[in-house]
Amino acid sequence: FIINGSNLIDGFNGLLSIHSLIILSILLFFNLLNDNSDIQYIILYTGIIILIFTYFNFPNAKMFLGDSGAYLIGTFIAVSVVNSSLLNPNISPFLFCILLFYLFFEVFFSFFRKLLIVRQSPLLPDNQHLHMRVYKFLLRKRYTKLKANYLTSVYVNSTYLLLVLPAIIFSESNLFCKYYFLFLLIIYIYLYKKIK
């Protein structure tokens, strides 16, 4: 789900790279807090590489990840989240689900939306993902294609960051994180329906 989700959201300037920087920053914070030195350096160095890439990809793209880059980042995020969860037993496992909810639910929701609502093969691509709806909404507000492209990344990632902050504060509460994860899925569906 995470690898495919990374490839799915790649395509707008900075969307995947900024999203992955947010996730890696949070993972780095928890691993620094609990003194997990092996993984914190790997996350830090990978984050620096992604930050350098973002400089060339956002707001005006001079460089692109492509499928291989998106798959590589998705794999690294998935492995880092699993390892961080194992190395930090005091943190709710649902916090790590919350960190991955956008990448995961973009694929999950898209699959069942196509299968049950649109009645088409869930393996076929379409342009009805949440980030694409945000992009089309911005185009209707008379932004240029380039500005709508990078503003999509700003809006999606800002909203994501605001939504995950409460979980970081209550990271040790398994009950809070469990219900908050479900709440985020409902928020996603609400935003998806609201942005037409």
Coordinates of N, CA and C in Angstrom, one line a residue:
F1 N 0.8 -1.2 0.0 CA 0.0 0.0 0.0 C 0.9 1.3 0.0
I2 N 1.9 1.3 0.8 CA 2.7 2.5 1.0 C 3.6 2.7 -0.3
I3 N 4.1 1.7 -0.8 CA 4.9 1.8 -2.0 C 4.0 2.3 -3.2
N4 N 2.9 1.7 -3.4 CA 2.0 2.1 -4.4 C 1.4 3.5 -4.2
G5 N 1.1 3.8 -2.9 CA 0.6 5.1 -2.6 C 1.6 6.2 -2.9
S6 N 2.9 5.9 -2.7 CA 3.9 6.9 -3.0 C 4.0 7.1 -4.5
N7 N 3.9 6.1 -5.3 CA 3.9 6.3 -6.7 C 2.6 7.0 -7.1
L8 N 1.5 6.8 -6.5 CA 0.2 7.4 -6.8 C 0.2 8.9 -6.6
I9 N 0.8 9.3 -5.5 CA 0.7 10.8 -5.2 C 1.9 11.5 -5.9
D10 N 2.9 10.8 -6.4 CA 3.9 11.5 -7.1 C 3.4 12.0 -8.5
G11 N 3.8 13.2 -8.8 CA 3.3 13.8 -10.1 C 3.0 15.3 -9.9
F12 N 2.8 15.7 -8.7 CA 2.7 17.1 -8.4 C 4.0 17.6 -7.8
N13 N 4.4 18.8 -8.1 CA 5.7 19.3 -7.6 C 5.7 19.3 -6.1
G14 N 6.6 18.5 -5.6 CA 6.8 18.5 -4.1 C 5.9 17.6 -3.3
L15 N 4.8 17.1 -3.9 CA 3.8 16.4 -3.1 C 4.4 15.2 -2.4
L16 N 5.0 14.3 -3.1 CA 5.6 13.1 -2.4 C 6.9 13.5 -1.6
S17 N 7.7 14.3 -2.1 CA 9.0 14.6 -1.4 C 8.7 15.4 -0.1
I18 N 7.8 16.4 -0.1 CA 7.4 17.1 1.1 C 6.7 16.2 2.1
H19 N 5.8 15.3 1.6 CA 5.1 14.4 2.4 C 6.0 13.4 3.1
S20 N 7.0 12.9 2.3 CA 8.0 12.0 2.9 C 8.9 12.7 3.9
L21 N 9.2 14.0 3.7 CA 10.0 14.7 4.7 C 9.3 14.9 6.0
I22 N 7.9 15.1 5.9 CA 7.1 15.3 7.1 C 7.2 13.9 7.9
I23 N 7.0 12.8 7.2 CA 7.0 11.5 7.9 C 8.3 11.2 8.5
L24 N 9.4 11.4 7.7 CA 10.8 11.2 8.2 C 11.2 12.1 9.3
S25 N 10.7 13.3 9.3 CA 11.0 14.2 10.5 C 10.4 13.7 11.7
I26 N 9.1 13.2 11.6 CA 8.5 12.7 12.8 C 9.1 11.5 13.3
L27 N 9.5 10.6 12.4 CA 10.2 9.4 12.8 C 11.6 9.7 13.4
L28 N 12.3 10.7 12.8 CA 13.5 11.1 13.4 C 13.4 11.6 14.8
F29 N 12.3 12.4 15.0 CA 12.0 13.0 16.3 C 11.9 11.9 17.4
F30 N 11.1 10.9 17.1 CA 10.8 9.8 18.0 C 12.1 8.9 18.3
N31 N 12.8 8.7 17.2 CA 14.1 7.9 17.4 C 15.1 8.7 18.1
L32 N 15.2 10.0 17.9 CA 16.1 10.8 18.7 C 15.7 10.8 20.2
L33 N 14.4 10.9 20.4 CA 13.9 10.9 21.8 C 14.2 9.7 22.5
N34 N 14.2 8.5 21.8 CA 14.5 7.3 22.5 C 15.9 6.7 22.2
D35 N 16.7 7.6 21.6 CA 18.1 7.3 21.4 C 18.4 6.0 20.6
N36 N 17.6 5.9 19.5 CA 17.8 4.8 18.6 C 18.8 5.2 17.5
S37 N 20.1 5.2 17.8 CA 21.1 5.9 17.0 C 21.2 5.2 15.6
D38 N 21.1 3.9 15.5 CA 21.3 3.3 14.2 C 20.3 3.8 13.1
I39 N 19.1 3.8 13.5 CA 18.1 4.2 12.5 C 18.0 5.7 12.3
Q40 N 18.3 6.5 13.4 CA 18.2 7.9 13.3 C 19.1 8.5 12.2
Y41 N 20.3 7.9 12.1 CA 21.2 8.5 11.1 C 20.8 8.1 9.7
I42 N 20.3 6.9 9.5 CA 19.8 6.5 8.2 C 18.6 7.4 7.8
I43 N 17.7 7.7 8.7 CA 16.6 8.6 8.4 C 17.0 10.0 8.1
L44 N 18.0 10.5 8.9 CA 18.5 11.8 8.8 C 19.2 12.0 7.4
Y45 N 20.0 11.1 7.0 CA 20.7 11.2 5.7 C 19.8 11.1 4.5
T46 N 18.8 10.2 4.7 CA 17.8 10.0 3.6 C 17.0 11.3 3.5
G47 N 16.6 11.8 4.6 CA 15.9 13.1 4.6 C 16.6 14.2 4.0
I48 N 17.9 14.3 4.2 CA 18.8 15.3 3.6 C 18.8 15.2 2.1
I49 N 18.9 13.9 1.6 CA 18.9 13.7 0.2 C 17.5 14.1 -0.4
I50 N 16.4 13.8 0.2 CA 15.1 14.1 -0.2 C 14.9 15.6 -0.2
L51 N 15.5 16.3 0.8 CA 15.4 17.8 0.9 C 16.2 18.4 -0.3
I52 N 17.3 17.9 -0.6 CA 18.0 18.4 -1.8 C 17.2 18.2 -3.1
F53 N 16.6 17.0 -3.2 CA 15.8 16.8 -4.4 C 14.6 17.8 -4.4
T54 N 14.0 18.0 -3.2 CA 12.9 18.9 -3.2 C 13.2 20.3 -3.6
Y55 N 14.5 20.8 -3.4 CA 14.9 22.1 -3.8 C 14.8 22.2 -5.3
F56 N 15.1 21.1 -6.0 CA 15.0 21.1 -7.5 C 13.7 20.7 -8.1
N57 N 12.8 20.3 -7.2 CA 11.4 19.9 -7.6 C 10.3 20.8 -7.2
F58 N 10.6 21.7 -6.3 CA 9.5 22.5 -5.8 C 9.9 24.0 -5.7
P59 N 9.2 25.0 -6.1 CA 7.9 24.9 -6.7 C 8.0 24.6 -8.2
N60 N 9.1 25.0 -8.9 CA 9.3 24.7 -10.3 C 10.1 23.5 -10.5
A61 N 9.6 22.5 -11.1 CA 10.3 21.2 -11.2 C 11.4 21.2 -12.3
K62 N 12.6 21.0 -11.9 CA 13.7 20.9 -12.8 C 14.2 19.4 -12.8
M63 N 13.6 18.7 -11.8 CA 14.0 17.3 -11.6 C 12.8 16.5 -11.2
F64 N 12.7 15.2 -11.6 CA 11.6 14.4 -11.2 C 12.0 13.1 -10.6
L65 N 11.2 12.5 -9.8 CA 11.5 11.2 -9.2 C 11.3 10.1 -10.1
G66 N 10.2 10.1 -10.9 CA 9.9 9.0 -11.7 C 9.3 7.8 -10.9
D67 N 9.0 6.7 -11.6 CA 8.4 5.6 -10.9 C 9.5 5.0 -9.9
S68 N 10.7 4.8 -10.4 CA 11.7 4.2 -9.6 C 12.0 5.0 -8.3
G69 N 12.1 6.3 -8.4 CA 12.3 7.2 -7.2 C 11.1 7.1 -6.3
A70 N 9.9 7.1 -6.8 CA 8.7 7.0 -5.9 C 8.7 5.7 -5.2
Y71 N 9.0 4.6 -5.9 CA 9.0 3.3 -5.3 C 10.1 3.2 -4.2
L72 N 11.2 3.8 -4.5 CA 12.3 3.8 -3.6 C 12.0 4.5 -2.3
I73 N 11.4 5.7 -2.4 CA 11.0 6.5 -1.3 C 9.9 5.7 -0.5
G74 N 8.9 5.2 -1.2 CA 7.8 4.4 -0.6 C 8.4 3.2 0.2
T75 N 9.3 2.5 -0.4 CA 9.9 1.4 0.3 C 10.7 1.8 1.6
F76 N 11.4 2.9 1.4 CA 12.2 3.4 2.6 C 11.3 3.9 3.7
I77 N 10.2 4.6 3.4 CA 9.2 5.0 4.4 C 8.6 3.8 5.1
A78 N 8.2 2.8 4.3 CA 7.5 1.6 4.9 C 8.5 0.9 5.8
V79 N 9.7 0.7 5.4 CA 10.7 0.0 6.2 C 11.1 0.8 7.5
S80 N 11.2 2.1 7.3 CA 11.5 3.0 8.4 C 10.4 3.0 9.5
V81 N 9.2 3.0 9.0 CA 8.1 3.1 9.9 C 8.0 1.7 10.7
V82 N 8.2 0.6 10.0 CA 8.1 -0.7 10.7 C 9.3 -0.8 11.8
N83 N 10.5 -0.4 11.4 CA 11.6 -0.4 12.3 C 11.4 0.5 13.4
S84 N 10.9 1.7 13.2 CA 10.7 2.7 14.2 C 9.7 2.2 15.2
S85 N 8.6 1.5 14.7 CA 7.6 1.0 15.6 C 8.2 -0.1 16.5
L86 N 9.1 -1.0 16.0 CA 9.7 -2.0 16.7 C 10.7 -1.4 17.8
L87 N 11.4 -0.4 17.4 CA 12.4 0.2 18.3 C 11.8 1.1 19.4
N88 N 10.5 1.5 19.2 CA 9.9 2.4 20.2 C 8.6 1.8 20.7
P89 N 8.7 0.8 21.6 CA 7.5 0.1 22.1 C 6.6 0.9 23.0
N90 N 7.2 2.1 23.5 CA 6.3 2.9 24.3 C 5.4 3.8 23.5
I91 N 5.5 3.8 22.2 CA 4.7 4.6 21.3 C 3.6 3.7 20.7
S92 N 2.4 4.2 20.6 CA 1.3 3.4 20.1 C 1.6 3.0 18.6
P93 N 1.3 1.7 18.3 CA 1.5 1.3 16.9 C 0.6 2.1 16.0
F94 N -0.6 2.5 16.5 CA -1.5 3.3 15.7 C -1.0 4.6 15.3
L95 N 0.0 5.2 16.1 CA 0.6 6.4 15.6 C 1.3 6.2 14.3
F96 N 1.9 5.1 14.1 CA 2.6 4.8 12.8 C 1.6 4.6 11.7
C97 N 0.4 4.0 12.1 CA -0.7 3.9 11.1 C -1.1 5.3 10.7
I98 N -1.2 6.2 11.7 CA -1.6 7.6 11.4 C -0.6 8.3 10.5
L99 N 0.7 8.1 10.7 CA 1.7 8.7 9.8 C 1.5 8.2 8.4
L100 N 1.0 7.0 8.2 CA 0.9 6.4 6.8 C -0.5 6.5 6.3
F101 N -1.4 7.2 7.0 CA -2.8 7.1 6.6 C -3.1 7.6 5.2
Y102 N -2.4 8.7 4.9 CA -2.7 9.3 3.5 C -2.2 8.4 2.4
L103 N -1.0 8.0 2.5 CA -0.5 7.1 1.5 C -1.3 5.8 1.4
F104 N -1.6 5.2 2.5 CA -2.4 4.0 2.6 C -3.8 4.2 2.0
F105 N -4.5 5.2 2.6 CA -5.9 5.3 2.3 C -6.2 5.8 0.9
E106 N -5.2 6.6 0.3 CA -5.3 7.0 -1.1 C -5.5 5.8 -2.0
V107 N -4.7 4.8 -1.8 CA -4.8 3.5 -2.6 C -6.0 2.7 -2.2
F108 N -6.2 2.5 -0.9 CA -7.4 1.7 -0.4 C -8.7 2.3 -0.9
F109 N -8.9 3.6 -0.7 CA -10.1 4.2 -1.0 C -10.3 4.2 -2.6
S110 N -9.3 4.5 -3.3 CA -9.3 4.5 -4.8 C -9.7 3.1 -5.3
F111 N -9.2 2.1 -4.7 CA -9.5 0.7 -5.2 C -11.0 0.4 -5.0
F112 N -11.5 0.7 -3.8 CA -12.9 0.4 -3.6 C -13.9 1.4 -4.2
R113 N -13.5 2.6 -4.4 CA -14.3 3.6 -5.1 C -14.5 3.1 -6.6
K114 N -13.4 2.7 -7.2 CA -13.5 2.2 -8.6 C -14.3 1.0 -8.7
L115 N -14.1 0.0 -7.8 CA -14.7 -1.3 -7.8 C -16.2 -1.2 -7.5
L116 N -16.6 -0.4 -6.5 CA -18.0 -0.5 -6.0 C -18.8 0.7 -6.5
I117 N -18.2 1.9 -6.7 CA -19.0 3.0 -7.1 C -19.0 3.3 -8.6
V118 N -17.7 3.4 -9.2 CA -17.6 3.7 -10.6 C -17.8 2.4 -11.4
R119 N -17.7 1.2 -10.8 CA -17.9 0.0 -11.5 C -16.9 -0.2 -12.7
Q120 N -15.6 0.0 -12.4 CA -14.6 -0.2 -13.4 C -13.5 -1.0 -12.7
S121 N -12.5 -1.5 -13.5 CA -11.4 -2.2 -12.9 C -10.6 -1.3 -12.0
P122 N -10.4 -1.7 -10.7 CA -9.6 -0.9 -9.8 C -8.1 -0.8 -10.2
L123 N -7.7 -1.6 -11.2 CA -6.3 -1.5 -11.7 C -6.1 -0.5 -12.8
L124 N -7.2 0.1 -13.3 CA -7.1 1.1 -14.3 C -6.9 2.5 -13.6
P125 N -6.0 3.3 -14.2 CA -5.8 4.7 -13.7 C -7.0 5.6 -13.9
D126 N -7.2 6.6 -13.0 CA -8.2 7.6 -13.3 C -7.7 8.9 -12.6
N127 N -8.4 10.0 -12.8 CA -8.0 11.3 -12.3 C -8.9 11.8 -11.2
Q128 N -9.4 10.9 -10.4 CA -10.3 11.3 -9.3 C -9.7 11.1 -7.9
H129 N -8.4 11.1 -7.8 CA -7.8 11.0 -6.4 C -7.9 12.4 -5.7
L130 N -7.8 12.4 -4.4 CA -8.0 13.6 -3.6 C -7.1 14.7 -4.1
H131 N -5.8 14.4 -4.3 CA -4.9 15.5 -4.7 C -5.2 16.0 -6.1
M132 N -5.8 15.2 -7.0 CA -6.2 15.7 -8.3 C -7.4 16.5 -8.2
R133 N -8.3 16.2 -7.2 CA -9.5 17.1 -7.0 C -9.1 18.4 -6.5
V134 N -8.1 18.4 -5.6 CA -7.6 19.7 -5.1 C -7.0 20.5 -6.2
Y135 N -6.2 19.9 -7.1 CA -5.6 20.5 -8.3 C -6.7 21.2 -9.2
K136 N -7.7 20.4 -9.5 CA -8.8 20.9 -10.3 C -9.6 22.0 -9.7
F137 N -9.7 21.9 -8.4 CA -10.4 23.0 -7.6 C -9.6 24.3 -7.7
L138 N -8.3 24.2 -7.6 CA -7.4 25.4 -7.7 C -7.4 25.9 -9.1
L139 N -7.5 25.1 -10.1 CA -7.6 25.6 -11.5 C -8.9 26.4 -11.7
R140 N -9.9 25.9 -11.1 CA -11.2 26.7 -11.2 C -11.1 28.0 -10.5
K141 N -10.2 28.2 -9.6 CA -10.0 29.4 -8.9 C -9.1 30.4 -9.7
R142 N -8.9 30.0 -11.0 CA -8.1 30.8 -11.9 C -6.6 30.9 -11.7
Y143 N -6.1 29.8 -11.0 CA -4.6 29.8 -10.9 C -4.1 29.2 -12.2
T144 N -2.8 29.5 -12.5 CA -2.2 28.9 -13.6 C -1.9 27.4 -13.3
K145 N -1.6 26.6 -14.3 CA -1.4 25.2 -14.1 C -0.2 25.0 -13.2
L146 N 0.9 25.8 -13.4 CA 2.1 25.6 -12.6 C 1.8 26.0 -11.1
K147 N 1.1 27.1 -10.9 CA 0.8 27.5 -9.5 C -0.2 26.5 -8.9
A148 N -1.2 26.1 -9.6 CA -2.1 25.1 -9.0 C -1.4 23.8 -8.7
N149 N -0.4 23.4 -9.5 CA 0.4 22.2 -9.3 C 1.1 22.3 -8.0
Y150 N 1.9 23.3 -7.7 CA 2.7 23.3 -6.5 C 1.8 23.7 -5.3
L151 N 0.7 24.5 -5.5 CA -0.2 24.8 -4.4 C -0.9 23.5 -3.9
T152 N -1.2 22.6 -4.8 CA -1.8 21.3 -4.4 C -0.9 20.6 -3.3
S153 N 0.4 20.6 -3.6 CA 1.3 20.1 -2.6 C 1.3 20.8 -1.3
V154 N 1.2 22.1 -1.3 CA 1.2 22.9 -0.1 C -0.1 22.6 0.7
Y155 N -1.2 22.6 0.0 CA -2.5 22.4 0.7 C -2.6 21.0 1.3
V156 N -2.3 20.0 0.5 CA -2.4 18.6 0.9 C -1.4 18.3 2.1
N157 N -0.2 18.8 2.0 CA 0.8 18.5 3.0 C 0.5 19.3 4.3
S158 N 0.1 20.6 4.1 CA -0.3 21.4 5.3 C -1.4 20.7 6.1
T159 N -2.4 20.3 5.3 CA -3.6 19.7 6.0 C -3.1 18.4 6.7
Y160 N -2.3 17.6 6.0 CA -1.8 16.3 6.6 C -1.1 16.6 7.9
L161 N -0.2 17.6 7.8 CA 0.6 17.9 9.0 C -0.3 18.4 10.2
L162 N -1.2 19.2 9.9 CA -2.1 19.6 11.0 C -2.9 18.5 11.6
L163 N -3.3 17.5 10.7 CA -4.1 16.4 11.1 C -3.3 15.4 12.0
V164 N -2.0 15.3 11.7 CA -1.2 14.3 12.5 C -0.6 14.8 13.8
L165 N -0.6 16.2 13.9 CA 0.0 16.8 15.1 C -0.7 16.3 16.4
P166 N -2.0 16.2 16.5 CA -2.6 15.7 17.8 C -2.1 14.3 18.1
A167 N -1.9 13.4 17.1 CA -1.4 12.1 17.4 C 0.0 12.1 18.0
I168 N 0.8 13.0 17.5 CA 2.2 13.1 18.0 C 2.2 13.5 19.5
I169 N 1.3 14.4 19.8 CA 1.2 14.9 21.2 C 0.7 13.7 22.1
F170 N -0.2 12.9 21.6 CA -0.7 11.8 22.4 C -0.2 10.4 21.9
S171 N 1.1 10.4 21.5 CA 1.7 9.3 20.9 C 1.7 8.0 21.8
E172 N 1.7 8.2 23.1 CA 1.8 7.0 23.9 C 0.4 6.4 24.3
S173 N -0.7 7.1 23.9 CA -2.0 6.7 24.2 C -2.5 5.8 23.1
N174 N -2.5 4.5 23.3 CA -3.0 3.6 22.3 C -4.5 3.8 21.9
L175 N -5.3 4.1 22.9 CA -6.7 4.3 22.7 C -7.0 5.5 21.9
F176 N -6.3 6.6 22.2 CA -6.5 7.9 21.4 C -6.0 7.7 20.0
C177 N -4.9 7.1 19.8 CA -4.3 6.9 18.4 C -5.2 6.0 17.6
K178 N -5.8 5.0 18.2 CA -6.7 4.0 17.5 C -7.9 4.7 17.0
Y179 N -8.6 5.5 17.9 CA -9.8 6.2 17.4 C -9.5 7.4 16.5
Y180 N -8.3 8.0 16.7 CA -7.9 9.1 15.9 C -7.6 8.6 14.5
F181 N -7.1 7.5 14.3 CA -6.8 6.9 13.0 C -8.2 6.7 12.3
L182 N -9.2 6.2 12.9 CA -10.5 6.0 12.3 C -11.1 7.4 12.0
F183 N -10.9 8.4 12.9 CA -11.3 9.7 12.6 C -10.7 10.3 11.3
L184 N -9.4 10.1 11.1 CA -8.7 10.6 10.0 C -9.3 10.0 8.7
L185 N -9.7 8.7 8.7 CA -10.3 8.1 7.5 C -11.6 8.8 7.2
I186 N -12.4 9.1 8.2 CA -13.6 9.8 8.0 C -13.4 11.2 7.5
I187 N -12.4 11.9 8.0 CA -12.0 13.2 7.5 C -11.6 13.2 6.0
Y188 N -10.9 12.1 5.6 CA -10.5 12.0 4.2 C -11.7 11.9 3.4
I189 N -12.6 11.0 3.7 CA -13.8 10.8 2.9 C -14.7 12.1 2.9
Y190 N -14.7 12.8 4.0 CA -15.5 14.1 4.0 C -14.8 15.1 3.1
L191 N -13.5 15.2 3.1 CA -12.8 16.2 2.2 C -12.9 15.7 0.8
Y192 N -12.9 14.4 0.5 CA -13.0 13.9 -0.8 C -14.4 14.3 -1.4
K193 N -15.4 14.2 -0.6 CA -16.8 14.5 -1.1 C -17.0 16.0 -1.2
K194 N -16.3 16.8 -0.3 CA -16.5 18.2 -0.3 C -15.8 18.9 -1.5
I195 N -14.7 18.4 -1.9 CA -13.9 19.0 -3.0 C -14.4 18.4 -4.3
K196 N -15.2 19.1 -5.0 CA -15.7 18.5 -6.3 C -15.2 19.2 -7.5

